Tab-separated table of C-alpha atoms in Angstrom:
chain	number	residue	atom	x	y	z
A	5	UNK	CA	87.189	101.123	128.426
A	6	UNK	CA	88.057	101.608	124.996
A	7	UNK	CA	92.045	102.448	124.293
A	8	UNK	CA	93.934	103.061	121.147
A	9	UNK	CA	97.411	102.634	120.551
A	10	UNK	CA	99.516	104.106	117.383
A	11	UNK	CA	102.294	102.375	116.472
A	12	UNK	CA	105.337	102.687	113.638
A	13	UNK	CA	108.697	104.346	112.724
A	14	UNK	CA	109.193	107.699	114.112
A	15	UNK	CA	111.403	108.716	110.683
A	16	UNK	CA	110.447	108.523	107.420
A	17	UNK	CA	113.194	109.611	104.851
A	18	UNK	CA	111.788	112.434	102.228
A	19	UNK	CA	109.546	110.915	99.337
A	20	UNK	CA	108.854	107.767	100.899
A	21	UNK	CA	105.984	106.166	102.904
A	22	UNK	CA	104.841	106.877	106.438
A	23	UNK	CA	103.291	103.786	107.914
A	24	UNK	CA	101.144	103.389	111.114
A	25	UNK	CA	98.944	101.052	112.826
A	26	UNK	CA	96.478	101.748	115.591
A	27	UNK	CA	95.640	99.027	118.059
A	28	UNK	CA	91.971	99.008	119.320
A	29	UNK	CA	91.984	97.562	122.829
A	30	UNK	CA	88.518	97.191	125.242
A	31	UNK	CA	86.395	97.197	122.344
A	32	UNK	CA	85.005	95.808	119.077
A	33	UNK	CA	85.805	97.316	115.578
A	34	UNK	CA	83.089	95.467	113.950
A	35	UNK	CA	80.600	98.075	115.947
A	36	UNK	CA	79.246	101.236	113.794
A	37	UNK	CA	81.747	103.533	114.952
A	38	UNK	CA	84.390	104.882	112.363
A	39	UNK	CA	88.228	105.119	113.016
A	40	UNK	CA	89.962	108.218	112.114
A	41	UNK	CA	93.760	109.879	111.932
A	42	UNK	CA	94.311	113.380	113.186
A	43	UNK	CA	97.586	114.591	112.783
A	44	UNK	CA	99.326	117.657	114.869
A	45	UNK	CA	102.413	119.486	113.554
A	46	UNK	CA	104.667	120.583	116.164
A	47	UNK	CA	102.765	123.622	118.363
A	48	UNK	CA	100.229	123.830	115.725
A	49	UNK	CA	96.491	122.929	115.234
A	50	UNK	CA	94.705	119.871	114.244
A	51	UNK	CA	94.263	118.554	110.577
A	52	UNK	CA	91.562	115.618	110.096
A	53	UNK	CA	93.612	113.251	107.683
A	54	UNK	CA	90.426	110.791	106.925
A	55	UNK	CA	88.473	107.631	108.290
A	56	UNK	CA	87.062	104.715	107.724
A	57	UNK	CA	83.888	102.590	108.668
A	58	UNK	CA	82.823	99.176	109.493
A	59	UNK	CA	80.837	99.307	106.638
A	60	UNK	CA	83.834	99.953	104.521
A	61	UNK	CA	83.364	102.927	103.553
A	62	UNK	CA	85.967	105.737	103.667
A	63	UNK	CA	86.382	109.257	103.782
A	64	UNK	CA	89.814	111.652	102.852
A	65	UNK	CA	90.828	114.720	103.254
A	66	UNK	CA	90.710	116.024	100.111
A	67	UNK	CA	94.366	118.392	100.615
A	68	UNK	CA	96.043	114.994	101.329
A	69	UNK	CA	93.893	112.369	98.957
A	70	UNK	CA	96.171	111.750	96.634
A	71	UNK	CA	98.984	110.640	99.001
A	72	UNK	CA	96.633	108.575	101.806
A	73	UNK	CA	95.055	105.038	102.624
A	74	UNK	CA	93.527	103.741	104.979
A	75	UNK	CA	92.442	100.385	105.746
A	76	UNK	CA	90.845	98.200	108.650
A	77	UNK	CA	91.529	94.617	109.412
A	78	UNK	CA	88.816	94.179	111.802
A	79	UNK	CA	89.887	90.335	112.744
A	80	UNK	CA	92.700	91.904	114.164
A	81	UNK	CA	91.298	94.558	115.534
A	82	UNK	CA	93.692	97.768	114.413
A	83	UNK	CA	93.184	100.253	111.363
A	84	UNK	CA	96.359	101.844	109.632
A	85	UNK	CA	97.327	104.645	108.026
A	86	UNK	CA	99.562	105.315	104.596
A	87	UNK	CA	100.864	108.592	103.166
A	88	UNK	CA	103.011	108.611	100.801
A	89	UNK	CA	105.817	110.728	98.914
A	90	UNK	CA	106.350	112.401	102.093
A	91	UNK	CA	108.060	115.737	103.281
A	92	UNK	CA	108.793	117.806	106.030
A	93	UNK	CA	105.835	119.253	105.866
A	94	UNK	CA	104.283	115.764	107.238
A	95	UNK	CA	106.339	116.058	109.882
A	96	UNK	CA	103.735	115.650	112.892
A	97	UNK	CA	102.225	114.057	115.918
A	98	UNK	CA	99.636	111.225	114.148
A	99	UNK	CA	96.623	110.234	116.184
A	100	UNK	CA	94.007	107.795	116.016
A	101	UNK	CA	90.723	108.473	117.128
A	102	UNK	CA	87.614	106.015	117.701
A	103	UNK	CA	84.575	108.526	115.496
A	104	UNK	CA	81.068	107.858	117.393
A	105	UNK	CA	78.139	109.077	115.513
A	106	UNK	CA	75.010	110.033	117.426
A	107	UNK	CA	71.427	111.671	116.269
A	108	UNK	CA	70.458	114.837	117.138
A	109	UNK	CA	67.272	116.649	116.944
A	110	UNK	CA	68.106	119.934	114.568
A	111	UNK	CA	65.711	122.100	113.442
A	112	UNK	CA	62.815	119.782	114.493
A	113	UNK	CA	64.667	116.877	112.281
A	114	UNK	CA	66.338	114.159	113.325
A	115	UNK	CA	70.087	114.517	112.179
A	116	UNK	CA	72.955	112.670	112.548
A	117	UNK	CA	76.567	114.016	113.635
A	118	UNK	CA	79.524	112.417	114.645
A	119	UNK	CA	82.837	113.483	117.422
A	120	UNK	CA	86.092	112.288	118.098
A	121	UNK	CA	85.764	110.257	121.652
A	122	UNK	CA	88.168	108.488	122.010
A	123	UNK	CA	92.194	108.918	121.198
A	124	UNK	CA	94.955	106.998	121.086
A	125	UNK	CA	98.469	109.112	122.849
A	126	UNK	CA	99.983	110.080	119.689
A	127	UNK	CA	103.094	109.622	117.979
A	128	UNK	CA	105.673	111.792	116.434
A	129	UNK	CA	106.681	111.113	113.229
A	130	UNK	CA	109.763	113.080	111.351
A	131	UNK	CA	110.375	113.436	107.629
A	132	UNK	CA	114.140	114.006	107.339
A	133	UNK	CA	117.243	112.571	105.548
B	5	UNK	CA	86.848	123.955	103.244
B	6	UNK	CA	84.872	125.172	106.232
B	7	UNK	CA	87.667	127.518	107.528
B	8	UNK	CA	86.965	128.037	111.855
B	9	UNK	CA	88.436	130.955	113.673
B	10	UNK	CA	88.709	131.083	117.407
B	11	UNK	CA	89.303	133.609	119.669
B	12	UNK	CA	91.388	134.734	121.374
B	13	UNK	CA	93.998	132.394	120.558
B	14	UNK	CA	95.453	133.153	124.003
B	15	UNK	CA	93.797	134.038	127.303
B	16	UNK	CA	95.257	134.434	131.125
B	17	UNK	CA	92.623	134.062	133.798
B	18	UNK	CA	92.946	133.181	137.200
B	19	UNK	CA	91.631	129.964	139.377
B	20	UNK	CA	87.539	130.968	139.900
B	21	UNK	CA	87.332	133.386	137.099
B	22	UNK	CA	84.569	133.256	134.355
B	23	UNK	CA	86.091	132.411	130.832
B	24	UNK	CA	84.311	131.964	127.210
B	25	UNK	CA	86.467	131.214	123.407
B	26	UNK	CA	84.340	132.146	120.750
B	27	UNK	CA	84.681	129.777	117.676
B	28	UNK	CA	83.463	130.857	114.333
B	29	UNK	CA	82.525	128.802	111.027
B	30	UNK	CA	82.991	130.617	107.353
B	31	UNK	CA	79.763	129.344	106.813
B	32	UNK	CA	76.892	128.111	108.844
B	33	UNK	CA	77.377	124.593	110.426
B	34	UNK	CA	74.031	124.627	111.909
B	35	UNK	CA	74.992	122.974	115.873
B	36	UNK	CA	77.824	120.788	114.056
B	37	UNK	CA	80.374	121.576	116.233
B	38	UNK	CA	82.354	119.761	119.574
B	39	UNK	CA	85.012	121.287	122.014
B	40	UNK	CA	88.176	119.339	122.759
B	41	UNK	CA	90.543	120.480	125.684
B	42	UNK	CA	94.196	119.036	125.283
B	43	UNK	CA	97.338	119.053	127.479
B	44	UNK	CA	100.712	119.378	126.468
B	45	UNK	CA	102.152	115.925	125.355
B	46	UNK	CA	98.323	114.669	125.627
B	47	UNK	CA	95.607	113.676	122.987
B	48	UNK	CA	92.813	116.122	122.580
B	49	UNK	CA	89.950	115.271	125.072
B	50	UNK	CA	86.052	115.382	123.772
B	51	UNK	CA	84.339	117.940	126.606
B	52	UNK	CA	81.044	118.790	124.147
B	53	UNK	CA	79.669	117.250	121.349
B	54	UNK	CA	76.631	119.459	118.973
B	55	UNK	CA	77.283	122.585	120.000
B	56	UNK	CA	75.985	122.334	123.964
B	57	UNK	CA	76.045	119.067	124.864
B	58	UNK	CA	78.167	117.896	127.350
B	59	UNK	CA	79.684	114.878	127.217
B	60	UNK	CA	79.015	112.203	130.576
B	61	UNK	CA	82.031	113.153	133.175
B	62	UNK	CA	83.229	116.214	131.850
B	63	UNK	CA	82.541	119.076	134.966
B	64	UNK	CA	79.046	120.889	134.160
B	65	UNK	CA	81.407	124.190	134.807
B	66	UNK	CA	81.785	123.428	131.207
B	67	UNK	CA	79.183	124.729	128.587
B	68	UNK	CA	78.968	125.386	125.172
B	69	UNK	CA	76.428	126.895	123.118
B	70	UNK	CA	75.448	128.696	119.275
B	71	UNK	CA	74.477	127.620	116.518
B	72	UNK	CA	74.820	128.157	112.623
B	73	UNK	CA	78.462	130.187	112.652
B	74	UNK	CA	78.913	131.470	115.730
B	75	UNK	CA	79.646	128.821	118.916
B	76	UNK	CA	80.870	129.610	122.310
B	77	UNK	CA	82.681	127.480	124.893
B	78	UNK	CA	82.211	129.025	128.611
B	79	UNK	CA	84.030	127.301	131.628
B	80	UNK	CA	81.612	129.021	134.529
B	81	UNK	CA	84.735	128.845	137.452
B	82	UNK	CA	88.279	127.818	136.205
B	83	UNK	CA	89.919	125.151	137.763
B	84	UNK	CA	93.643	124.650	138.366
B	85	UNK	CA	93.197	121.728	135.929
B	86	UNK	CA	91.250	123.561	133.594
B	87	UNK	CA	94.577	125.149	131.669
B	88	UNK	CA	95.215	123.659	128.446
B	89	UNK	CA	94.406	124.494	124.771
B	90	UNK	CA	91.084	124.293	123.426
B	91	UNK	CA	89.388	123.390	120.094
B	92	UNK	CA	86.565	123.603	118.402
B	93	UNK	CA	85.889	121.200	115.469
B	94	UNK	CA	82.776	121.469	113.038
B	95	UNK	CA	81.695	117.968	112.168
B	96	UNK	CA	79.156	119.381	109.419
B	97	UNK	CA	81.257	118.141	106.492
B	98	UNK	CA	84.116	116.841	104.626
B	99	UNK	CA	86.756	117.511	105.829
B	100	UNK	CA	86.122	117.993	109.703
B	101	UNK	CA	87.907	121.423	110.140
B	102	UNK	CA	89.439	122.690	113.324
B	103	UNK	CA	89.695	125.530	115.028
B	104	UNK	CA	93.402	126.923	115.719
B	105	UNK	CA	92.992	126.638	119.335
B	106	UNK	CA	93.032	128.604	122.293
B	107	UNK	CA	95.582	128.215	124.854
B	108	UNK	CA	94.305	129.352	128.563
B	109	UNK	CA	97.130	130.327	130.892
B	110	UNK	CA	97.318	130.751	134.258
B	111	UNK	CA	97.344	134.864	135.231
């Protein structure tokens, strides 16, 4: 069974750099699956930060690319996440998520799609002075 | 940005009723899009993948079905552990959008 486990200070002062690691646990990273951060303001929706592959390559959400990086070190099997220049507005519950990408027959073609299958528990992280 | 609008965004039922949340794209995601249920304090949890399929171990009182911009989620006879907040999430392009959710209370 695959787990994932975030990690990393839950306060970040304003301006500077939230930091966290996700632990993958029951499972390899070197697979094709992607890893991804979701993050969760408090009693709001979801907002896809970005992900990254085994294949090394990497996706961002554009709103937040200027500020984000993330990065994989697969020998020790956890990905991480950086924003930086921070506010209160990044004030949020930060997931990581395993990404599995399947194919699907669409429109009589073969196309390929992905989901978010597997999560790690979340943790909250607060921008404040 | 593909922008995704469900509703309601709040629903009361009662244990055996019939329930569906309607989730629609700004544009058409052809059968891009997966249902997540999540608890308070919880992760989201992956119910449906593409639209209508349901993912091994999740109750078949769950369905989901559309295609292009307008998706439904149905749960066929609620379950006392069926309340929580739902979401859909269009995985047709960058970046994966969400829905605002749907919370499902108990009546």
């Amino acid at each position: 069974q695959v787990q994932l486990q975030e990690s990393g200070p839950g306060l970040v002062k304003p301006s500077g750099t939230l930091s966290l690691t996700c632990v993958v646990s029951g499972g390899s990273m070197r697979s094709t699956n992607g890893w991804s951060w979701v993050r969760q303001p408090p009693g709001k929706g979801l907002e896809w930060i970005g992900e990254i592959y085994h294949s090394g390559s990497i996706n961002y959400n554009p709103s937040l690319k200027s500020r984000v990086t993330i990065s994989v070190d697969k020998s020790k099997n956890h990905f991480s996440l950086k924003l930086s220049s921070v506010t209160a507005a990044d004030t949020a519950v930060y997931f990581c998520a395993r990404v599995s990408r399947i194919v699907v027959v669409e429109d009589a073609t073969q196309e390929s799609t992905y989901y978010f299958d597997y999560w790690g528990q979340g943790t909250l992280v607060t921008v404040s002075s | 940005d593909i922008q995704m609008t469900q509703s309601p965004s709040s629903l009361s039922a009662s244990v055996g009723d019939r329930v569906t949340i309607t989730c629609r794209a700004s544009q058409s995601i052809r059968g891009f899009l997966n249902w997540y249920q999540q608890k308070p304090g919880k992760a989201p949890e992956l119910l449906i993948f593409a639209a209508s399929n349901l993912l091994s171990g999740v109750p078949s009182r769950f369905s989901g079905s559309g295609s292009g911009t307008d998706f439904t989620l149905t749960v066929s006879s609620l379950q006392p552990e069926d309340f929580a907040t739902y979401f859909c999430q269009q995985s047709y392009s960058i970046p994966s959008t969400f829905g605002q959710g749907t919370k499902l209370e108990i009546k």
